[in-house]
Coordinates of C-alpha atoms and ligand atoms in Angstrom, one line a residue:
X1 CA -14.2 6.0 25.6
X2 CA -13.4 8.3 28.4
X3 CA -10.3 9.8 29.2
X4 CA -7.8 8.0 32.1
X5 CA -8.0 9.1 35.3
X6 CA -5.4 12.1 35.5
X7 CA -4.1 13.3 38.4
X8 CA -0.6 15.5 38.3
X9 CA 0.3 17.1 41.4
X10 CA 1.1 20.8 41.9
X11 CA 4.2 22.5 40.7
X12 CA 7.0 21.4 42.6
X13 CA 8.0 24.8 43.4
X14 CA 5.6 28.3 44.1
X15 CA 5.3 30.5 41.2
X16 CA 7.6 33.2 42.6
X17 CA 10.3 30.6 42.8
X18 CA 9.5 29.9 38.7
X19 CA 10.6 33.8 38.2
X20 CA 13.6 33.6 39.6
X21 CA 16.6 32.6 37.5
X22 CA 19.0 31.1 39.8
X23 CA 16.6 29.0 41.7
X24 CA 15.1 28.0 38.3
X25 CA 18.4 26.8 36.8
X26 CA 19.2 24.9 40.5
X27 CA 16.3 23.1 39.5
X28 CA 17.1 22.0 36.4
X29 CA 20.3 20.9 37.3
X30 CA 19.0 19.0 39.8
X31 CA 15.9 17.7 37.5
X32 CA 13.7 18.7 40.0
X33 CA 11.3 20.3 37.4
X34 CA 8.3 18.9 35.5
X35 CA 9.0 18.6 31.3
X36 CA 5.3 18.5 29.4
X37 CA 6.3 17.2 26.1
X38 CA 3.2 17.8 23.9
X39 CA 2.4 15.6 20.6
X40 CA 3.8 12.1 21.2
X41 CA 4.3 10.5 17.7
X42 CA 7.8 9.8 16.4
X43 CA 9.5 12.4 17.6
X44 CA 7.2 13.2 20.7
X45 CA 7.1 9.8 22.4
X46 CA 10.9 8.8 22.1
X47 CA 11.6 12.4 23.3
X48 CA 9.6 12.1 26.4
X49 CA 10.8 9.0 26.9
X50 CA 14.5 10.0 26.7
X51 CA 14.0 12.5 29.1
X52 CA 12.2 9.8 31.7
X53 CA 15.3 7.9 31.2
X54 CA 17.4 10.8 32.0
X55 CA 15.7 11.1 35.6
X56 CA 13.1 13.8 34.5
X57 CA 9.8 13.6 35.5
X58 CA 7.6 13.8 32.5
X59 CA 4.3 15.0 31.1
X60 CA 3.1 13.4 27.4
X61 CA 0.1 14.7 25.9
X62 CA -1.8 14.1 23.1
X63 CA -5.4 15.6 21.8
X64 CA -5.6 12.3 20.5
X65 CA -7.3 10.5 23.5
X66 CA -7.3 6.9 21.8
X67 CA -3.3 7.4 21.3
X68 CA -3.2 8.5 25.3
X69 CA -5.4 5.1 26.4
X70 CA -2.7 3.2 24.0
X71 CA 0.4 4.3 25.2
X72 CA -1.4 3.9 29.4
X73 CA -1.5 0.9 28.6
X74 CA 1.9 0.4 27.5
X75 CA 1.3 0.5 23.7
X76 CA 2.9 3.0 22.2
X77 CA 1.0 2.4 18.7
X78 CA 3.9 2.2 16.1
X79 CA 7.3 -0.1 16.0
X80 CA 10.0 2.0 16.6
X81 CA 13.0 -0.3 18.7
X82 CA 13.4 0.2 22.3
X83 CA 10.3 2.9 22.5
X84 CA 7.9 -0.4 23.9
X85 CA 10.5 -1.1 26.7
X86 CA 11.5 2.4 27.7
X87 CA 7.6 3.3 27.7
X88 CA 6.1 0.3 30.3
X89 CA 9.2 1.0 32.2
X90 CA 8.6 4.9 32.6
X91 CA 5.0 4.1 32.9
X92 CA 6.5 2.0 36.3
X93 CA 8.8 4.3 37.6
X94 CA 6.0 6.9 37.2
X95 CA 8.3 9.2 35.6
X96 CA 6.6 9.5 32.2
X97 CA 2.8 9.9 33.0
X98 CA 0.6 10.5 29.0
X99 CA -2.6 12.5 29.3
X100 CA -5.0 14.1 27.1
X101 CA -5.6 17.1 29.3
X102 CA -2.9 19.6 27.9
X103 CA -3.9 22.5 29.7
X104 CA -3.3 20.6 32.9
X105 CA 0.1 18.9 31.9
X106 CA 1.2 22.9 30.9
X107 CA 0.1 24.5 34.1
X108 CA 2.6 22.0 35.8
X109 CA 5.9 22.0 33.9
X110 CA 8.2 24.1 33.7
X111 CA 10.0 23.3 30.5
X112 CA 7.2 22.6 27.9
X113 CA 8.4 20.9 24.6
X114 CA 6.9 20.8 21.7
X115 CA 6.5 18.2 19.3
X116 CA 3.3 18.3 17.4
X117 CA 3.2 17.4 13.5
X118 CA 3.4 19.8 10.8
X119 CA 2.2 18.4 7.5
X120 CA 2.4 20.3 4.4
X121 CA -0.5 22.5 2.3
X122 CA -1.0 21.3 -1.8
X123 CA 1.7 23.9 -2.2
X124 CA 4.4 22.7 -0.3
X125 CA 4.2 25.1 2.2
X126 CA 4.2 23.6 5.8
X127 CA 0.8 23.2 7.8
X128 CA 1.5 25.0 10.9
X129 CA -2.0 24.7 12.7
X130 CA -1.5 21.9 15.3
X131 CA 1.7 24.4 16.4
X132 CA -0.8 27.2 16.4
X133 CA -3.1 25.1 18.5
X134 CA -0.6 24.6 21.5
X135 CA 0.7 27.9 21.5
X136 CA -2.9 29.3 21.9
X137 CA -3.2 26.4 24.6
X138 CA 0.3 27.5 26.7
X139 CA -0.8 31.0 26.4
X140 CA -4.3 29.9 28.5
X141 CA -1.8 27.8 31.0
X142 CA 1.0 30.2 31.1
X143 CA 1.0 30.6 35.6
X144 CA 4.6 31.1 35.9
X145 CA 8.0 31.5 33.8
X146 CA 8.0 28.1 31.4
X147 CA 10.8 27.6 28.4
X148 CA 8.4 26.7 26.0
X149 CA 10.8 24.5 23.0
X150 CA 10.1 24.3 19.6
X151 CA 11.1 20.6 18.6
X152 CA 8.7 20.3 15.5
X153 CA 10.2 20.9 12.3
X154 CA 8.9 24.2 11.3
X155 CA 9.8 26.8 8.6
X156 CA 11.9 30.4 9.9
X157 CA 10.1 32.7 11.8
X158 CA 7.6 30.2 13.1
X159 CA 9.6 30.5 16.8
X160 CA 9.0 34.2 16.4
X161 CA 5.2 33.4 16.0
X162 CA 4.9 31.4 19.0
X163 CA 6.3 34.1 20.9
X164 CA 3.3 37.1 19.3
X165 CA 0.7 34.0 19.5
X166 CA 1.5 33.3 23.4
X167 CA 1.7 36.9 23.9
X168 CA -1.7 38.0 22.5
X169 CA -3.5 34.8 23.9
X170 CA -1.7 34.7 27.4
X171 CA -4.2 37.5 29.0
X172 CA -6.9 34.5 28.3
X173 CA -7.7 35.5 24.8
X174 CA -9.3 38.6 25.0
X175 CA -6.9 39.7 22.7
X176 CA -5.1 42.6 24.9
X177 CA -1.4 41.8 25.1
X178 CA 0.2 40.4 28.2
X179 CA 3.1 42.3 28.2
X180 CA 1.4 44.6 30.6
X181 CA 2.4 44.8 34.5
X182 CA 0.7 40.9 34.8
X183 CA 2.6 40.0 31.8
X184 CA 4.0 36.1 33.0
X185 CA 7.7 36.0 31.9
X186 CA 8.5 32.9 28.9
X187 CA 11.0 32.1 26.7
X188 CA 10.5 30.5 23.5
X189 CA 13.5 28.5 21.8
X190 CA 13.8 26.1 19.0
X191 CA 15.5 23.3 19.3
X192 CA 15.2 21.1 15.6
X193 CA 15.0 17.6 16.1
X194 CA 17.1 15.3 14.0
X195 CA 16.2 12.0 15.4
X196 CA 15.8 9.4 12.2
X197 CA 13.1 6.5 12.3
X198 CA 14.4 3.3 12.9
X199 CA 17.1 4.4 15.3
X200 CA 15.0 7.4 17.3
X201 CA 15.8 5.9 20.8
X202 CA 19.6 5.5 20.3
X203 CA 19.7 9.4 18.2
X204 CA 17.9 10.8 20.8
X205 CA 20.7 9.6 23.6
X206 CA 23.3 10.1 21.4
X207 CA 22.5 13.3 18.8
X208 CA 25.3 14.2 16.4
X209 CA 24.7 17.6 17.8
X210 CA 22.5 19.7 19.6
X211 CA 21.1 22.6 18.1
X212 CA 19.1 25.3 20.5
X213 CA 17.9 28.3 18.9
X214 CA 17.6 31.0 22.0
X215 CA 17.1 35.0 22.5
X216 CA 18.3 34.9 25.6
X217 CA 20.4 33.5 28.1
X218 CA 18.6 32.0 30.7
X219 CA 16.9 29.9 28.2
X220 CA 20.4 29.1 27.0
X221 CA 21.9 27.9 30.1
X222 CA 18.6 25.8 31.2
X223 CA 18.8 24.0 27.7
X224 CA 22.8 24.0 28.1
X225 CA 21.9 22.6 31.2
X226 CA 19.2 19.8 29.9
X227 CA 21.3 18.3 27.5
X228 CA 25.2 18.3 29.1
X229 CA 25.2 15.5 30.3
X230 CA 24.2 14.0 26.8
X231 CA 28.3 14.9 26.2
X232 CA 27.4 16.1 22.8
X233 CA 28.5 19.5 20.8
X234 CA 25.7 22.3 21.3
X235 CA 25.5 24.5 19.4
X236 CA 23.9 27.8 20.1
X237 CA 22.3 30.2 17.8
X238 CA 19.4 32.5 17.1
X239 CA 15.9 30.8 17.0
X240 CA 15.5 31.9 13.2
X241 CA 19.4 30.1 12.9
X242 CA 18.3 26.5 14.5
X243 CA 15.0 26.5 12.6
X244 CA 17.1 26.7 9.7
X245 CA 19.5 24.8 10.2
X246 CA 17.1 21.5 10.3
X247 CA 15.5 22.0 6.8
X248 CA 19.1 23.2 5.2
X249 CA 20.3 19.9 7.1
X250 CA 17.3 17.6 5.6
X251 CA 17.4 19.1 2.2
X252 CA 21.4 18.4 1.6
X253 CA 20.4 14.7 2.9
X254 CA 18.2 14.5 0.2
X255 CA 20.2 16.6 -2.2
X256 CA 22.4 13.1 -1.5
X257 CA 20.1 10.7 -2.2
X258 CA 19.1 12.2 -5.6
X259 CA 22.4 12.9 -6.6
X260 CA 23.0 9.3 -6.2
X261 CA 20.4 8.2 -7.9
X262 CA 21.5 10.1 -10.8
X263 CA 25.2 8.9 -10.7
X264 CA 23.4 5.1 -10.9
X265 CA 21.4 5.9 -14.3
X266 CA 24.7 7.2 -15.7
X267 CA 26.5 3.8 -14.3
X268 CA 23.5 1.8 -15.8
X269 CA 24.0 3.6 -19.3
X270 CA 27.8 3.2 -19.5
X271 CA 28.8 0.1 -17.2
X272 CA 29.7 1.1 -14.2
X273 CA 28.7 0.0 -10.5
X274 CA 27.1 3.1 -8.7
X275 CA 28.0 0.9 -5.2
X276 CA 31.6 1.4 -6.1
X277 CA 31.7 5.1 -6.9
X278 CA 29.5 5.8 -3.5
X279 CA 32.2 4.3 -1.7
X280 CA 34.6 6.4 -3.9
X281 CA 33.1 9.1 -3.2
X282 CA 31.9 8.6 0.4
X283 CA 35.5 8.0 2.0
X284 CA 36.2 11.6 1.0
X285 CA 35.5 13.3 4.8
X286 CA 34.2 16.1 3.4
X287 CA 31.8 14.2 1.4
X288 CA 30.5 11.3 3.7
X289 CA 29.3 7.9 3.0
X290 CA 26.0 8.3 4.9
X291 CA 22.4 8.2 2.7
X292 CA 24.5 7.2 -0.4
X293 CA 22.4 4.4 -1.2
X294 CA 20.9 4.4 -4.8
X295 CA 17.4 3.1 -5.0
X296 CA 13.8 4.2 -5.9
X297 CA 14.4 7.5 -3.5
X298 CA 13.6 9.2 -0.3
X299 CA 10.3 9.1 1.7
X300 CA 8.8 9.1 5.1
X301 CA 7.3 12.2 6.9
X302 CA 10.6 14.4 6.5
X303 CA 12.8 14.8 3.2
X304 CA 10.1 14.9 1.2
X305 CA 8.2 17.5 3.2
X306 CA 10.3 19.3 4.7
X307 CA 12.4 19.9 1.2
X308 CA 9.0 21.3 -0.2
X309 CA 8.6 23.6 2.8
X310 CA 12.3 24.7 1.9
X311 CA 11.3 25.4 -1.4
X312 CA 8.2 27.4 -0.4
X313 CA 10.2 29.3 2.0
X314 CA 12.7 30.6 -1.0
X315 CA 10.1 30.9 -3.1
X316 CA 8.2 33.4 -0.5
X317 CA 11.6 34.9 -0.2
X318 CA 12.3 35.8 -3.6
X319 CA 15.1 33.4 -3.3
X320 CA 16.1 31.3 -6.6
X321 CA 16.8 28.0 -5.0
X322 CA 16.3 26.0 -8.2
X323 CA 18.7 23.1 -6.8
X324 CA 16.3 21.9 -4.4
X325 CA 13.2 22.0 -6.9
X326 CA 15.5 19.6 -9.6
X327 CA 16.2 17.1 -5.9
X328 CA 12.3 16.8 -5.5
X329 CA 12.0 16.3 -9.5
X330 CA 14.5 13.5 -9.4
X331 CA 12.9 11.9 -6.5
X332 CA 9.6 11.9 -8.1
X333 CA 11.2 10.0 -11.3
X334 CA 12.7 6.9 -9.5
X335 CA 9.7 5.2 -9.1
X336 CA 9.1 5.5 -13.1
X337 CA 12.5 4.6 -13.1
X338 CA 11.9 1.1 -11.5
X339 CA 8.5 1.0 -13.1
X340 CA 10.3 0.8 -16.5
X341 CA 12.7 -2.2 -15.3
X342 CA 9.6 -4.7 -14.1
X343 CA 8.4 -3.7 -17.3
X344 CA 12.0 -4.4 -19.2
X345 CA 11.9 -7.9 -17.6
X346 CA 8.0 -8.6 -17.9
X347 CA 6.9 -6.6 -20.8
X348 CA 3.2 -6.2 -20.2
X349 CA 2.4 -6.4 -16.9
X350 CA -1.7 -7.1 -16.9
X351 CA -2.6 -10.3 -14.9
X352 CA 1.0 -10.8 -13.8
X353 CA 1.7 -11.8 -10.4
X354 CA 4.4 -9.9 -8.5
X355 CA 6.0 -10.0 -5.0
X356 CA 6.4 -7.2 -3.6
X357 CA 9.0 -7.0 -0.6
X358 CA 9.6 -4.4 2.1
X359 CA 6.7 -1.3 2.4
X360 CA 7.9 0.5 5.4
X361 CA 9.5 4.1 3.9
X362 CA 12.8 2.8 5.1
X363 CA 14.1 -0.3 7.7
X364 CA 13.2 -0.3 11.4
X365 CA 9.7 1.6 11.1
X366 CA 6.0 0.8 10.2
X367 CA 5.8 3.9 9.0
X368 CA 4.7 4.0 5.3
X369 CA 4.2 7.8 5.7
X370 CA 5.3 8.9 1.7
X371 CA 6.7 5.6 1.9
X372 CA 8.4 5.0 -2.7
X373 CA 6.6 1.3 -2.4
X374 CA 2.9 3.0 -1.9
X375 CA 3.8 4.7 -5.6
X376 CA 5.2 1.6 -7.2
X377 CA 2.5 -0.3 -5.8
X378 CA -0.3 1.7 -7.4
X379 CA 1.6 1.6 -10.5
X380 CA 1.5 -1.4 -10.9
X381 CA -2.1 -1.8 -9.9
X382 CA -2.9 0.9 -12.6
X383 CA -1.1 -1.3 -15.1
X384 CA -3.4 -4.7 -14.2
X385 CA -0.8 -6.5 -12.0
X386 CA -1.8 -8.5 -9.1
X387 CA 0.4 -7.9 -6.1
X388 CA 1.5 -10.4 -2.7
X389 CA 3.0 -8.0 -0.6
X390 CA 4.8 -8.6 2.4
X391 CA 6.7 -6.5 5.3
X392 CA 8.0 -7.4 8.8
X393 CA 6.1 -4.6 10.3
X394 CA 4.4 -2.3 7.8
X395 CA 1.6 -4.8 6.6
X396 CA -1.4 -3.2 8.7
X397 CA -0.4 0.4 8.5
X398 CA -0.7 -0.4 4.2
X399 CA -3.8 -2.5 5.0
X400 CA -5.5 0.5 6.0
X401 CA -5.0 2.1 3.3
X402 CA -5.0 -0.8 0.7
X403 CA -7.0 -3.5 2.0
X404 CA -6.9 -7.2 0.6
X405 CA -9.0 -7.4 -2.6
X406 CA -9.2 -10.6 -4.0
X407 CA -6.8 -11.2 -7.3
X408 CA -5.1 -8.0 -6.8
X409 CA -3.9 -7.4 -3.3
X410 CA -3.0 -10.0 -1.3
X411 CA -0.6 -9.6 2.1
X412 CA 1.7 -12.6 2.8
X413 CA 2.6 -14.1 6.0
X414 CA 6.1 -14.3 4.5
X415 CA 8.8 -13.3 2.5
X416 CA 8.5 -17.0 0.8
X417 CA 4.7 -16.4 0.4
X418 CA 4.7 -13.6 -1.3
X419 CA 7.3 -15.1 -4.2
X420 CA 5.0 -18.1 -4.6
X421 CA 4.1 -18.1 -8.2
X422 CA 5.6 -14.6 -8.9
X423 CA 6.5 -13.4 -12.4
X424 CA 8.7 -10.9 -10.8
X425 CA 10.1 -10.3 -7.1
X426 CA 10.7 -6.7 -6.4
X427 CA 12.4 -5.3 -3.4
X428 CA 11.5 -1.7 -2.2
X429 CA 12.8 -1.5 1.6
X430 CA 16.3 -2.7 2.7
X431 CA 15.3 -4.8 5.5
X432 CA 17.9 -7.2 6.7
X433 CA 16.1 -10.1 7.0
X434 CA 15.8 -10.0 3.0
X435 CA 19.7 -10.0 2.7
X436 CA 19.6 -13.7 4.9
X437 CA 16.9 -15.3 2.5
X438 CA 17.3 -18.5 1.0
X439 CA 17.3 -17.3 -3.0
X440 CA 17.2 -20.9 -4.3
X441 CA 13.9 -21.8 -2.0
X442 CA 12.8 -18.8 -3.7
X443 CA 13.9 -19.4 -7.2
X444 CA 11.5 -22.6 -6.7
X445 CA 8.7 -21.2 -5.4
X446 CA 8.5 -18.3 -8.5
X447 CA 6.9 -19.7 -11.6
X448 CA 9.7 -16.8 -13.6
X449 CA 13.4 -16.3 -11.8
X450 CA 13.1 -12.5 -12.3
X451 CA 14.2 -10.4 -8.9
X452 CA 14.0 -6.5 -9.7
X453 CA 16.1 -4.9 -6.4
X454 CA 15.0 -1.3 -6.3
X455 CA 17.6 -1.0 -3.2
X456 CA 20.7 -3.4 -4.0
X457 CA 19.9 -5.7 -1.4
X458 CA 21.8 -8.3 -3.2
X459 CA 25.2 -9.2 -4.6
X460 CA 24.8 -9.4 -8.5
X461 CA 26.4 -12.6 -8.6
X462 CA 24.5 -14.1 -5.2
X463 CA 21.6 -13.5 -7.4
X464 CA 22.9 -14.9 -10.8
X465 CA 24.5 -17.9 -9.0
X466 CA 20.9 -18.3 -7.9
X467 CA 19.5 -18.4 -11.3
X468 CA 17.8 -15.1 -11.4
X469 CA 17.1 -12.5 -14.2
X470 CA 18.2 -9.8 -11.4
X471 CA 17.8 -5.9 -12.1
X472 CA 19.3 -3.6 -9.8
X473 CA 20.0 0.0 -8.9
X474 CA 22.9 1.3 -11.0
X475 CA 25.0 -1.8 -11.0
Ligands
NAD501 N1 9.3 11.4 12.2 C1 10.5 11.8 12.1 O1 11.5 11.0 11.8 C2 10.9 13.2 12.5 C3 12.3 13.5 12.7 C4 12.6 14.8 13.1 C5 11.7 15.8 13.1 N2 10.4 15.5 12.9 C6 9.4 16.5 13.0 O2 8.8 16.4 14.3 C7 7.4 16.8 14.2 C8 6.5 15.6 14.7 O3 6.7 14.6 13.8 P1 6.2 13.1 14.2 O4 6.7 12.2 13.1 O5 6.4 12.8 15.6 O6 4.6 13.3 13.9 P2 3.4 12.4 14.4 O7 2.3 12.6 13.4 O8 4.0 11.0 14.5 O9 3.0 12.9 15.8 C9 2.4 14.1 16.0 C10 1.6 14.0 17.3 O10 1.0 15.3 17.6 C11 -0.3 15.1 18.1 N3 -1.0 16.3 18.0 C12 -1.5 17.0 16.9 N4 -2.1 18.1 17.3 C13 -2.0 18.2 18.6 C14 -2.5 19.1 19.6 N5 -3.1 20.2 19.2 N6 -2.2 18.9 20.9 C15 -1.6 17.8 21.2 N7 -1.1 16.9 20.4 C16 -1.3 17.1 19.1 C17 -0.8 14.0 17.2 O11 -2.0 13.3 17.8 C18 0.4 13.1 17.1 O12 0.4 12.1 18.1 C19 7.2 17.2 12.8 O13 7.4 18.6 12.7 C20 8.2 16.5 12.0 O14 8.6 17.1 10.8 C21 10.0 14.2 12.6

């Protein structure tokens, strides 16, 4: 495998031009500058994209040169609506071009974004080594002022990092600072992304807000610049402020979700329908409705992570943030939850055969990163059960990680298939298509009615009517 052919043009403009402000920001307002968005996963490639769209030109690039030979040819590797369409139609117009070489896609932007992943340590604490990486790698490409943006979701103080790290590696690594006489001017700003899976394309057109983390102005007004005509609130603070901002946001989002969750065992112990208090509850504007859903919890590449980062960062502090270590221990306990209901309707669950719908970590995504069903599903296993799994889009992504194994595993071509001969149907992803199903061509096809819905898919009495044992969330 070689790397594609990769040839980007000079800077649109001479370096002394880069320096100064004015002509700087006349470029951006006329979009007359190169954006290198580096790291094009979920949040990378929709970014980069968005930009294309909004008459950018636009440098993706990836060290992974397999994900760069994907996406040239139009594939951008993971289902996520509208990114397939937006992606061969920049690759058309020319305006989004991915390459591997990230040295080369620096040295000609201006604005460089970036968007890398940050996993998490054992201890919670986030892994910030790919942001490392390309801050090391700007520093060795830094020929002219650039507004490097921090998009990644990173813990406080990391901005402030990129700033030493570009500064100590910028004189070509010798490890004299740059801020000599040849020091090249940068700014560094963050600017949290809050784009959720399964609607990134539409989020990233229309954000609920725009937050951009700045220390000073210029890099203010080219960001204010960037994203006006996006008609959305910005807000502006300090970089250590926007950084923030995006785990307290995504730790009160899953401070939701577990409290939920707890409100359904208490309306499962006395009677009551969790559904109807969320909406109780949610109609109050200063409560919300949003991620009020009880089911077997949160999961994916950000609550769960970037709560645990959270809690490091208090804990490195000296802070005692308790509240967020009792959301994580909640979480953690719904899939024992829903463990004990198969078991409540099946008793022993060796050598019984279960369906197992929906393993994406939530609708409208393959992605099964932390995905609840990938806990469920080896709990089960560890109890003897043999599992037929099915998922509109998520079945190869959990076949690489759980392949077929004859009388245990077996993926399904359908929702239908995998109830054939089930002892127990279980639901652990919300897609729609589950809500249209025909429940009495299932009820045939199951040698035992029993439907256990770990995200009240159904209506209680659409399932009864049906002739279902049916156990739900709180309800
Ligand atoms: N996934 C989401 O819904 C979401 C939402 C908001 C924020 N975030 C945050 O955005 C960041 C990226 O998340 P993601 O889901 O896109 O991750 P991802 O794993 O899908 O993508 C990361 C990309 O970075 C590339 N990469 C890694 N090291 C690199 C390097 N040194 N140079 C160039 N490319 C490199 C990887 O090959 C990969 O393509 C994370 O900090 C995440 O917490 C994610």
């Amino acid at each position: 495998m070689s790397a594609p052919e990769t040839t980007i043009s000079e800077m649109p403009f001479s370096l002394e031009d880069s320096n100064d402000e004015s002509v700087f920001l006349s470029k951006v307002a006329g979009r007359a500058l190169r954006i290198a968005v580096l790291g094009l996963g979920h949040v990378g490639l929709p970014t980069a994209l968005g930009f294309a769209e909004m008459g950018w030109e636009v440098l993706g690039a990836d060290n992974d040169l397999a994900k760069v030979l994907r996406l040239t040819s139009g594939d951008p590797g993971f289902y996520e609506a509208g990114v397939e369409e937006l992606l061969r139609k920049h690759l058309q117009t020319g305006l989004f071009k991915p390459v591997e070489d990230l040295g080369a896609a620096i040295r000609s932007a201006s604005i460089v974004f970036i968007c890398v992943g940050t996993p998490q340590h054992e201890n919670g604490e986030a892994d910030l080594s790919q942001v490392e990486s390309v801050a090391r790698t700007i520093a060795q490409n830094l020929n002219g002022y650039k507004l490097i943006v921090e998009k990644s979701t990173v813990p406080a103080v990391t901005a402030k990092w990129i700033q030493r790290t570009i500064h100590r590696y910028a004189s070509g690594g010798n490890g004299k600072s740059s801020s000599g006489s040849h020091a090249v001017a940068f700014d560094v700003a963050s600017n949290p992304e809050f784009l959720q899976e399964g609607s990134a394309v539409d989020n990233v057109f229309h954000p609920d807000r725009v937050v951009c983390g700045v220390e000073s102005e210029r890099a203010s007004r080219i960001l204010t610049a960037m994203y006006g005509p996006l008609q959305r609130p910005i807000i502006t603070t300090d970089l250590n402020t926007a950084e923030l901002t995006k785990h307290a946001s995504n730790s009160f989002l899953a401070m939701k979700i577990s409290f939920i969750n707890m409100v359904a065992d208490i309306c499962e112990a006395i009677g009551a329908d969790v559904t109807k208090v969320a909406q109780g509850i949610g109609m109050d504007p200063r409560i919300g409705s949003a991620f009020f859903q009880a089911g077997i919890g949160f999961g994916g590449y950000c609550l769960p992570k970037d709560l645990r980062a959270f809690i490091h960062l208090a804990d490195s502090y000296g802070v005692d943030f308790s509240l967020l270590k009792e959301i994580e221990a909640i979480n953690q306990r719904r899939v024992e939850v829903l463990i004990k209901k198969v078991r409540q309707a099946l008793w022993v669950l060796r050598d019984k055969v279960i369906g197992v719908l929906g393993l994406a970590f939530k609708p409208g995504t393959d992605d099964i990163r932390e995905a609840p069903s990938l806990r469920v599903i080896r709990a089960l296993l560890d109890e003897g059960a043999r599992l037929q799994l099915y998922d509109p889009k998520a079945m190869p992504n959990v076949q690489r990680i759980l392949p077929a194994e004859e009388g245990r595993i077996r993926y399904c071509q359908t929702p239908y298939e995998a109830a054939r001969a089930a002892q127990a149907l279980l639901v652990l992803t919300e897609w729609n298509e589950f809500r249209d199903l025909d429940l009495h061509r299932i009820r045939e096809l199951m040698e035992v009615p029993v439907i256990v819905d770990g995200r009240n898919v159904f209506a209680p009495e659409q399932v009864h009517r049906a002739g279902f044992e049916y156990l739900s969330v709180g309800r």
